[in-house]
Amino acid sequence: MTRSILILNGPNLNLLGTRQPEVYGPTTLKDIEAMCKAKAESLGVGLVFQQSNHEGALIDALHAARGVHAGVILNAGGYTHTSIALMDAISSCALPVVELHLSNIHAREPFRHHSYISSVAIGQICGFGAAGYPLAMDALLAYLGDDQ
Ligand code: CA2
């Protein structure tokens, strides 16, 4: 069976490439999706790419990922810094989750320095813009190894 991963994007990331390019870069989420799909295809891995502006929808997607995907790459957007519910959903789905951010959250405003996701993620990639997505795929697939 083909191994599959989920890339889940949180609030406002649908606006990528349209505003604040100085912070988040010029690439749209559609461009990122195409880049990730091409990489997944070349690696022979299944990929589902989703975005939602709603906390509950992100939690539902994590619950639904169990038994379907081998792991998750999550850019939780602003919910990174606020959502205990999202943190609990990651714990309960019992899947490896790579935390991803376009910007270097540690070099930004103090309120972005704390992440509720970090304590339940296998690791974090941040600060590399859109290039972080394929990096996160490599990191997740290396973590998963050959056996899942
Ligand atoms: O750097 C990241 O990827 C973030 O997860 C992005 C979030 C921010 O709240 C996190 O601290 C770090 C914000 C996403 C907003 O995306 C926009 C994109 C274009 C225009 C406006 C917002």
CSV table of N, CA and C and ligand atoms in Angstrom, one decimal:
chain,number,residue,atom,x,y,z
A,1,MET,N,0.8,-1.2,0.0
A,1,MET,CA,0.0,0.0,0.0
A,1,MET,C,0.9,1.3,0.0
A,2,THR,N,0.5,2.3,-0.8
A,2,THR,CA,1.3,3.5,-0.8
A,2,THR,C,1.2,4.3,0.5
A,3,ARG,N,2.3,4.7,1.0
A,3,ARG,CA,2.3,5.5,2.2
A,3,ARG,C,1.9,6.9,1.9
A,4,SER,N,1.1,7.4,2.8
A,4,SER,CA,0.5,8.8,2.6
A,4,SER,C,0.8,9.7,3.8
A,5,ILE,N,1.0,11.0,3.4
A,5,ILE,CA,1.2,12.0,4.5
A,5,ILE,C,0.1,13.1,4.3
A,6,LEU,N,-0.2,13.8,5.4
A,6,LEU,CA,-1.1,14.9,5.3
A,6,LEU,C,-0.3,16.2,5.6
A,7,ILE,N,-0.5,17.2,4.8
A,7,ILE,CA,0.0,18.5,5.1
A,7,ILE,C,-1.2,19.4,5.4
A,8,LEU,N,-1.2,19.9,6.6
A,8,LEU,CA,-2.4,20.7,7.1
A,8,LEU,C,-1.9,22.1,7.4
A,9,ASN,N,-2.7,23.0,6.9
A,9,ASN,CA,-2.4,24.5,7.0
A,9,ASN,C,-3.5,25.2,7.7
A,10,GLY,N,-3.2,26.1,8.6
A,10,GLY,CA,-4.2,26.7,9.5
A,10,GLY,C,-4.6,28.1,8.9
A,11,PRO,N,-5.1,28.9,9.8
A,11,PRO,CA,-5.8,30.2,9.5
A,11,PRO,C,-4.9,31.2,8.7
A,12,ASN,N,-5.5,31.8,7.7
A,12,ASN,CA,-4.9,32.9,7.0
A,12,ASN,C,-3.9,32.4,6.0
A,13,LEU,N,-3.5,31.2,6.0
A,13,LEU,CA,-2.4,30.7,5.1
A,13,LEU,C,-3.0,30.7,3.6
A,14,ASN,N,-4.3,30.7,3.5
A,14,ASN,CA,-4.9,30.8,2.1
A,14,ASN,C,-4.5,32.2,1.5
A,15,LEU,N,-4.1,33.1,2.3
A,15,LEU,CA,-3.7,34.4,1.8
A,15,LEU,C,-2.3,34.6,1.3
A,16,LEU,N,-1.5,33.5,1.5
A,16,LEU,CA,-0.1,33.5,1.1
A,16,LEU,C,0.1,34.0,-0.3
A,17,GLY,N,1.1,34.9,-0.4
A,17,GLY,CA,1.5,35.4,-1.8
A,17,GLY,C,0.7,36.6,-2.2
A,18,THR,N,-0.4,36.9,-1.4
A,18,THR,CA,-1.2,38.0,-1.8
A,18,THR,C,-1.0,39.2,-0.9
A,19,ARG,N,-0.5,39.0,0.4
A,19,ARG,CA,-0.3,40.1,1.3
A,19,ARG,C,1.0,39.7,2.2
A,20,GLN,N,1.6,40.8,2.7
A,20,GLN,CA,2.8,40.6,3.6
A,20,GLN,C,3.9,39.7,3.0
A,21,PRO,N,4.2,39.9,1.7
A,21,PRO,CA,5.2,39.0,1.1
A,21,PRO,C,6.6,39.2,1.8
A,22,GLU,N,6.8,40.4,2.5
A,22,GLU,CA,8.1,40.6,3.1
A,22,GLU,C,8.2,39.7,4.4
A,23,VAL,N,7.1,39.2,4.9
A,23,VAL,CA,7.1,38.3,6.1
A,23,VAL,C,7.0,36.9,5.6
A,24,TYR,N,6.1,36.6,4.7
A,24,TYR,CA,5.7,35.2,4.4
A,24,TYR,C,6.2,34.8,3.0
A,25,GLY,N,6.8,35.7,2.2
A,25,GLY,CA,7.3,35.3,0.9
A,25,GLY,C,6.2,35.5,-0.2
A,26,PRO,N,6.6,35.4,-1.5
A,26,PRO,CA,5.8,35.7,-2.6
A,26,PRO,C,5.0,34.4,-3.1
A,27,THR,N,5.3,33.3,-2.5
A,27,THR,CA,4.7,32.0,-3.1
A,27,THR,C,3.3,31.8,-2.5
A,28,THR,N,2.4,31.4,-3.4
A,28,THR,CA,1.0,31.2,-2.9
A,28,THR,C,0.9,29.8,-2.4
A,29,LEU,N,-0.2,29.5,-1.6
A,29,LEU,CA,-0.4,28.2,-1.1
A,29,LEU,C,-0.6,27.2,-2.2
A,30,LYS,N,-1.3,27.6,-3.3
A,30,LYS,CA,-1.4,26.7,-4.4
A,30,LYS,C,-0.1,26.3,-5.0
A,31,ASP,N,0.9,27.3,-5.1
A,31,ASP,CA,2.2,27.0,-5.6
A,31,ASP,C,2.9,25.9,-4.7
A,32,ILE,N,2.7,26.2,-3.4
A,32,ILE,CA,3.4,25.2,-2.4
A,32,ILE,C,2.7,23.8,-2.5
A,33,GLU,N,1.4,23.8,-2.7
A,33,GLU,CA,0.8,22.5,-2.9
A,33,GLU,C,1.3,21.8,-4.1
A,34,ALA,N,1.5,22.5,-5.2
A,34,ALA,CA,2.0,21.9,-6.4
A,34,ALA,C,3.4,21.4,-6.2
A,35,MET,N,4.2,22.2,-5.5
A,35,MET,CA,5.6,21.8,-5.3
A,35,MET,C,5.6,20.5,-4.4
A,36,CYS,N,4.8,20.4,-3.4
A,36,CYS,CA,4.7,19.3,-2.5
A,36,CYS,C,4.2,18.0,-3.2
A,37,LYS,N,3.2,18.3,-4.1
A,37,LYS,CA,2.6,17.1,-4.8
A,37,LYS,C,3.6,16.5,-5.8
A,38,ALA,N,4.4,17.4,-6.4
A,38,ALA,CA,5.4,16.9,-7.4
A,38,ALA,C,6.4,16.1,-6.6
A,39,LYS,N,6.8,16.6,-5.5
A,39,LYS,CA,7.8,15.9,-4.7
A,39,LYS,C,7.3,14.6,-4.2
A,40,ALA,N,6.1,14.6,-3.7
A,40,ALA,CA,5.5,13.3,-3.3
A,40,ALA,C,5.4,12.3,-4.4
A,41,GLU,N,5.0,12.8,-5.6
A,41,GLU,CA,4.9,11.9,-6.7
A,41,GLU,C,6.3,11.3,-7.1
A,42,SER,N,7.3,12.1,-7.0
A,42,SER,CA,8.6,11.6,-7.4
A,42,SER,C,9.1,10.6,-6.3
A,43,LEU,N,8.6,10.7,-5.1
A,43,LEU,CA,9.1,9.8,-4.0
A,43,LEU,C,8.1,8.6,-3.9
A,44,GLY,N,7.0,8.6,-4.7
A,44,GLY,CA,6.1,7.5,-4.6
A,44,GLY,C,5.3,7.5,-3.3
A,45,VAL,N,5.0,8.7,-2.8
A,45,VAL,CA,4.3,8.8,-1.5
A,45,VAL,C,3.0,9.5,-1.8
A,46,GLY,N,1.9,9.1,-1.1
A,46,GLY,CA,0.6,9.8,-1.3
A,46,GLY,C,0.7,11.1,-0.5
A,47,LEU,N,-0.1,12.1,-0.9
A,47,LEU,CA,-0.1,13.4,-0.2
A,47,LEU,C,-1.5,14.0,-0.3
A,48,VAL,N,-2.0,14.4,0.9
A,48,VAL,CA,-3.2,15.2,0.9
A,48,VAL,C,-2.8,16.5,1.5
A,49,PHE,N,-3.2,17.6,0.8
A,49,PHE,CA,-2.8,19.0,1.2
A,49,PHE,C,-4.1,19.7,1.5
A,50,GLN,N,-4.2,20.2,2.8
A,50,GLN,CA,-5.5,20.9,3.2
A,50,GLN,C,-5.2,22.2,3.9
A,51,GLN,N,-6.2,23.1,3.9
A,51,GLN,CA,-6.1,24.4,4.6
A,51,GLN,C,-7.4,24.7,5.2
A,52,SER,N,-7.5,25.1,6.4
A,52,SER,CA,-8.7,25.6,7.0
A,52,SER,C,-8.5,26.8,7.9
A,53,ASN,N,-9.4,27.7,8.0
A,53,ASN,CA,-9.3,28.8,8.9
A,53,ASN,C,-10.0,28.5,10.2
A,54,HIS,N,-10.5,27.3,10.4
A,54,HIS,CA,-11.3,27.0,11.5
A,54,HIS,C,-10.6,25.9,12.4
A,55,GLU,N,-10.5,26.2,13.7
A,55,GLU,CA,-9.8,25.4,14.6
A,55,GLU,C,-10.4,24.0,14.7
A,56,GLY,N,-11.8,23.9,14.7
A,56,GLY,CA,-12.4,22.6,14.8
A,56,GLY,C,-12.2,21.8,13.6
A,57,ALA,N,-12.2,22.4,12.4
A,57,ALA,CA,-11.9,21.7,11.2
A,57,ALA,C,-10.5,21.1,11.2
A,58,LEU,N,-9.6,21.8,11.7
A,58,LEU,CA,-8.2,21.3,11.8
A,58,LEU,C,-8.1,20.1,12.7
A,59,ILE,N,-8.8,20.2,13.8
A,59,ILE,CA,-8.9,19.1,14.8
A,59,ILE,C,-9.6,17.9,14.2
A,60,ASP,N,-10.7,18.1,13.4
A,60,ASP,CA,-11.3,17.0,12.7
A,60,ASP,C,-10.4,16.4,11.7
A,61,ALA,N,-9.6,17.2,11.0
A,61,ALA,CA,-8.7,16.6,10.0
A,61,ALA,C,-7.6,15.7,10.7
A,62,LEU,N,-7.1,16.2,11.9
A,62,LEU,CA,-6.2,15.4,12.6
A,62,LEU,C,-6.8,14.0,13.1
A,63,HIS,N,-8.0,14.1,13.6
A,63,HIS,CA,-8.7,12.9,14.0
A,63,HIS,C,-8.8,11.9,12.8
A,64,ALA,N,-9.2,12.5,11.7
A,64,ALA,CA,-9.5,11.6,10.5
A,64,ALA,C,-8.2,11.1,9.9
A,65,ALA,N,-7.1,11.7,10.2
A,65,ALA,CA,-5.8,11.2,9.7
A,65,ALA,C,-5.4,9.9,10.2
A,66,ARG,N,-5.9,9.6,11.4
A,66,ARG,CA,-5.5,8.3,12.1
A,66,ARG,C,-5.9,7.1,11.2
A,67,GLY,N,-5.0,6.2,10.9
A,67,GLY,CA,-5.3,5.0,10.2
A,67,GLY,C,-5.3,5.3,8.7
A,68,VAL,N,-5.1,6.6,8.3
A,68,VAL,CA,-5.1,6.9,6.8
A,68,VAL,C,-3.8,7.4,6.4
A,69,HIS,N,-3.2,8.3,7.2
A,69,HIS,CA,-1.9,8.8,6.9
A,69,HIS,C,-0.8,8.3,7.9
A,70,ALA,N,0.4,8.3,7.4
A,70,ALA,CA,1.5,7.8,8.3
A,70,ALA,C,2.1,8.9,9.1
A,71,GLY,N,1.8,10.2,8.8
A,71,GLY,CA,2.3,11.3,9.5
A,71,GLY,C,1.7,12.6,9.0
A,72,VAL,N,2.0,13.7,9.7
A,72,VAL,CA,1.3,14.9,9.4
A,72,VAL,C,2.4,16.1,9.5
A,73,ILE,N,2.3,17.0,8.5
A,73,ILE,CA,3.1,18.2,8.6
A,73,ILE,C,2.1,19.3,8.9
A,74,LEU,N,2.3,20.1,9.9
A,74,LEU,CA,1.3,21.0,10.4
A,74,LEU,C,1.8,22.4,10.5
A,75,ASN,N,1.3,23.3,9.7
A,75,ASN,CA,1.5,24.7,9.9
A,75,ASN,C,0.2,25.3,10.5
A,76,ALA,N,0.2,25.4,11.8
A,76,ALA,CA,-1.1,25.7,12.5
A,76,ALA,C,-1.3,27.2,12.5
A,77,GLY,N,-0.5,28.0,11.9
A,77,GLY,CA,-0.7,29.4,11.8
A,77,GLY,C,-0.8,30.0,13.2
A,78,GLY,N,-1.7,31.0,13.4
A,78,GLY,CA,-1.8,31.6,14.7
A,78,GLY,C,-2.3,30.7,15.8
A,79,TYR,N,-2.9,29.6,15.5
A,79,TYR,CA,-3.3,28.6,16.5
A,79,TYR,C,-2.2,28.0,17.2
A,80,THR,N,-1.0,28.0,16.6
A,80,THR,CA,0.2,27.5,17.2
A,80,THR,C,0.4,28.1,18.6
A,81,HIS,N,0.1,29.4,18.7
A,81,HIS,CA,0.4,30.1,20.0
A,81,HIS,C,-0.8,30.1,21.0
A,82,THR,N,-1.9,29.5,20.6
A,82,THR,CA,-3.1,29.7,21.4
A,82,THR,C,-3.8,28.4,21.7
A,83,SER,N,-3.6,27.3,20.9
A,83,SER,CA,-4.6,26.3,20.9
A,83,SER,C,-4.2,25.0,21.7
A,84,ILE,N,-4.7,24.9,22.9
A,84,ILE,CA,-4.5,23.7,23.7
A,84,ILE,C,-5.3,22.6,23.0
A,85,ALA,N,-6.5,22.9,22.4
A,85,ALA,CA,-7.3,21.9,21.8
A,85,ALA,C,-6.6,21.2,20.6
A,86,LEU,N,-5.8,22.0,19.9
A,86,LEU,CA,-5.0,21.5,18.7
A,86,LEU,C,-3.9,20.6,19.3
A,87,MET,N,-3.3,21.0,20.3
A,87,MET,CA,-2.2,20.2,21.0
A,87,MET,C,-2.8,18.9,21.4
A,88,ASP,N,-4.0,18.9,22.1
A,88,ASP,CA,-4.6,17.7,22.5
A,88,ASP,C,-5.0,16.8,21.3
A,89,ALA,N,-5.4,17.4,20.2
A,89,ALA,CA,-5.8,16.6,19.1
A,89,ALA,C,-4.5,15.9,18.5
A,90,ILE,N,-3.4,16.5,18.5
A,90,ILE,CA,-2.1,15.9,18.0
A,90,ILE,C,-1.8,14.7,18.9
A,91,SER,N,-1.9,14.9,20.3
A,91,SER,CA,-1.6,13.8,21.2
A,91,SER,C,-2.5,12.6,20.9
A,92,SER,N,-3.8,13.0,20.7
A,92,SER,CA,-4.8,11.9,20.6
A,92,SER,C,-4.8,11.2,19.3
A,93,CYS,N,-4.3,11.8,18.2
A,93,CYS,CA,-4.2,11.1,16.9
A,93,CYS,C,-3.0,10.2,16.9
A,94,ALA,N,-2.1,10.3,17.8
A,94,ALA,CA,-0.9,9.4,17.9
A,94,ALA,C,-0.2,9.2,16.6
A,95,LEU,N,-0.1,10.3,15.8
A,95,LEU,CA,0.7,10.2,14.6
A,95,LEU,C,1.9,11.2,14.7
A,96,PRO,N,3.0,10.9,14.1
A,96,PRO,CA,4.1,11.8,14.1
A,96,PRO,C,3.7,13.1,13.4
A,97,VAL,N,3.9,14.2,14.0
A,97,VAL,CA,3.6,15.5,13.5
A,97,VAL,C,4.9,16.4,13.4
A,98,VAL,N,5.2,16.9,12.2
A,98,VAL,CA,6.2,17.9,12.1
A,98,VAL,C,5.6,19.3,12.1
A,99,GLU,N,6.1,20.1,13.1
A,99,GLU,CA,5.6,21.5,13.2
A,99,GLU,C,6.3,22.4,12.2
A,100,LEU,N,5.6,23.1,11.4
A,100,LEU,CA,6.2,23.9,10.3
A,100,LEU,C,5.7,25.4,10.4
A,101,HIS,N,6.7,26.3,10.1
A,101,HIS,CA,6.3,27.7,10.0
A,101,HIS,C,7.2,28.3,8.9
A,102,LEU,N,6.6,29.1,8.1
A,102,LEU,CA,7.3,29.9,7.0
A,102,LEU,C,8.4,30.8,7.7
A,103,SER,N,7.9,31.6,8.6
A,103,SER,CA,8.8,32.6,9.3
A,103,SER,C,9.5,31.9,10.5
A,104,ASN,N,10.5,32.6,10.9
A,104,ASN,CA,11.2,32.2,12.1
A,104,ASN,C,10.5,32.8,13.3
A,105,ILE,N,9.6,32.0,13.9
A,105,ILE,CA,8.7,32.5,15.0
A,105,ILE,C,9.6,32.9,16.2
A,106,HIS,N,10.8,32.4,16.3
A,106,HIS,CA,11.6,32.7,17.5
A,106,HIS,C,12.3,34.1,17.4
A,107,ALA,N,12.3,34.6,16.1
A,107,ALA,CA,12.9,35.9,15.9
A,107,ALA,C,11.9,37.0,15.7
A,108,ARG,N,10.6,36.6,16.0
A,108,ARG,CA,9.5,37.6,15.8
A,108,ARG,C,9.0,38.1,17.2
A,109,GLU,N,7.8,38.6,17.2
A,109,GLU,CA,7.3,39.1,18.4
A,109,GLU,C,7.3,38.0,19.5
A,110,PRO,N,7.5,38.5,20.8
A,110,PRO,CA,7.5,37.5,21.9
A,110,PRO,C,6.3,36.5,22.0
A,111,PHE,N,5.1,37.0,21.6
A,111,PHE,CA,3.9,36.1,21.7
A,111,PHE,C,4.0,35.0,20.7
A,112,ARG,N,4.9,35.1,19.7
A,112,ARG,CA,5.1,34.0,18.8
A,112,ARG,C,6.1,33.0,19.2
A,113,HIS,N,6.8,33.3,20.3
A,113,HIS,CA,7.9,32.4,20.7
A,113,HIS,C,7.4,31.1,21.4
A,114,HIS,N,6.3,31.2,22.0
A,114,HIS,CA,5.7,29.9,22.6
A,114,HIS,C,4.8,29.2,21.6
A,115,SER,N,5.0,27.9,21.5
A,115,SER,CA,4.2,27.1,20.6
A,115,SER,C,3.6,25.9,21.4
A,116,TYR,N,2.2,25.8,21.4
A,116,TYR,CA,1.6,24.7,22.0
A,116,TYR,C,1.8,23.4,21.2
A,117,ILE,N,2.3,23.5,20.0
A,117,ILE,CA,2.5,22.4,19.1
A,117,ILE,C,3.8,21.7,19.4
A,118,SER,N,4.8,22.5,19.8
A,118,SER,CA,6.2,21.9,19.9
A,118,SER,C,6.3,20.8,20.8
A,119,SER,N,5.5,20.8,22.0
A,119,SER,CA,5.7,19.8,23.0
A,119,SER,C,5.2,18.4,22.5
A,120,VAL,N,4.3,18.4,21.5
A,120,VAL,CA,3.7,17.2,21.0
A,120,VAL,C,4.2,16.8,19.6
A,121,ALA,N,5.0,17.7,19.0
A,121,ALA,CA,5.5,17.4,17.6
A,121,ALA,C,6.8,16.6,17.7
A,122,ILE,N,7.2,16.0,16.6
A,122,ILE,CA,8.5,15.3,16.7
A,122,ILE,C,9.6,16.3,16.4
A,123,GLY,N,9.3,17.4,15.8
A,123,GLY,CA,10.3,18.4,15.6
A,123,GLY,C,9.7,19.6,14.9
A,124,GLN,N,10.5,20.7,14.8
A,124,GLN,CA,10.0,21.9,14.2
A,124,GLN,C,10.9,22.4,13.1
A,125,ILE,N,10.3,22.9,12.0
A,125,ILE,CA,11.1,23.6,11.0
A,125,ILE,C,10.5,25.0,10.8
A,126,CYS,N,11.3,26.0,10.9
A,126,CYS,CA,10.8,27.4,10.7
A,126,CYS,C,11.8,28.3,10.2
A,127,GLY,N,11.4,29.3,9.4
A,127,GLY,CA,12.3,30.3,9.0
A,127,GLY,C,12.8,30.2,7.6
A,128,PHE,N,12.4,29.1,6.9
A,128,PHE,CA,12.9,28.9,5.5
A,128,PHE,C,11.8,29.2,4.4
A,129,GLY,N,10.8,29.9,4.8
A,129,GLY,CA,9.7,30.2,3.8
A,129,GLY,C,9.1,28.9,3.2
A,130,ALA,N,8.7,29.0,1.9
A,130,ALA,CA,8.1,27.9,1.3
A,130,ALA,C,9.0,26.7,1.2
A,131,ALA,N,10.3,26.9,1.2
A,131,ALA,CA,11.2,25.8,1.1
A,131,ALA,C,11.1,24.9,2.3
A,132,GLY,N,10.5,25.4,3.4
A,132,GLY,CA,10.3,24.6,4.6
A,132,GLY,C,9.4,23.4,4.3
A,133,TYR,N,8.5,23.5,3.4
A,133,TYR,CA,7.5,22.4,3.1
A,133,TYR,C,8.2,21.1,2.6
A,134,PRO,N,9.0,21.2,1.5
A,134,PRO,CA,9.8,20.0,1.1
A,134,PRO,C,10.8,19.5,2.2
A,135,LEU,N,11.3,20.5,2.9
A,135,LEU,CA,12.2,20.1,4.0
A,135,LEU,C,11.5,19.3,5.1
A,136,ALA,N,10.3,19.7,5.4
A,136,ALA,CA,9.4,19.0,6.4
A,136,ALA,C,9.1,17.6,5.8
A,137,MET,N,8.8,17.5,4.5
A,137,MET,CA,8.5,16.2,4.0
A,137,MET,C,9.7,15.3,4.1
A,138,ASP,N,10.9,15.8,3.8
A,138,ASP,CA,12.1,14.9,4.0
A,138,ASP,C,12.3,14.5,5.5
A,139,ALA,N,12.0,15.5,6.4
A,139,ALA,CA,12.2,15.2,7.8
A,139,ALA,C,11.2,14.1,8.3
A,140,LEU,N,9.9,14.3,7.8
A,140,LEU,CA,8.9,13.3,8.2
A,140,LEU,C,9.2,11.9,7.7
A,141,LEU,N,9.6,11.9,6.4
A,141,LEU,CA,9.8,10.6,5.7
A,141,LEU,C,11.1,9.9,6.3
A,142,ALA,N,12.1,10.7,6.7
A,142,ALA,CA,13.3,10.1,7.4
A,142,ALA,C,12.9,9.6,8.7
A,143,TYR,N,12.0,10.3,9.4
A,143,TYR,CA,11.6,9.8,10.7
A,143,TYR,C,10.8,8.5,10.6
A,144,LEU,N,10.0,8.4,9.5
A,144,LEU,CA,9.1,7.2,9.3
A,144,LEU,C,10.0,6.0,8.9
A,145,GLY,N,11.1,6.3,8.2
A,145,GLY,CA,11.9,5.2,7.7
A,145,GLY,C,11.2,4.4,6.7
A,146,ASP,N,11.6,3.1,6.6
A,146,ASP,CA,11.1,2.3,5.5
A,146,ASP,C,9.9,1.4,6.0
A,147,ASP,N,9.6,1.5,7.3
A,147,ASP,CA,8.7,0.5,7.8
A,147,ASP,C,7.2,0.9,8.0
A,148,GLN,N,6.8,2.1,7.5
A,148,GLN,CA,5.4,2.5,7.6
A,148,GLN,C,4.8,2.9,6.3
B,1,CA2,O1,5.3,31.6,9.8
B,1,CA2,C1,4.3,30.9,9.8
B,1,CA2,O2,4.2,30.0,9.0
B,1,CA2,C2,3.2,31.2,10.8
B,1,CA2,O3,2.6,29.9,11.2
B,1,CA2,C3,2.2,32.0,10.1
B,1,CA2,C4,1.0,32.5,10.9
B,1,CA2,C5,1.6,33.2,12.2
B,1,CA2,O4,0.5,33.5,13.1
B,1,CA2,C6,2.5,32.3,12.9
B,1,CA2,O5,3.0,33.0,14.0
B,1,CA2,C7,3.7,31.9,12.1
B,1,CA2,C8,0.2,33.6,10.2
B,1,CA2,C9,-0.3,33.1,8.9
B,1,CA2,C10,-0.8,34.3,8.2
B,1,CA2,O6,-0.6,34.2,6.8
B,1,CA2,C11,-0.7,35.3,6.0
B,1,CA2,C12,-0.3,35.2,4.8
B,1,CA2,C13,-0.4,36.3,3.9
B,1,CA2,C14,-1.0,37.4,4.3
B,1,CA2,C15,-1.4,37.6,5.6
B,1,CA2,C16,-1.3,36.5,6.5
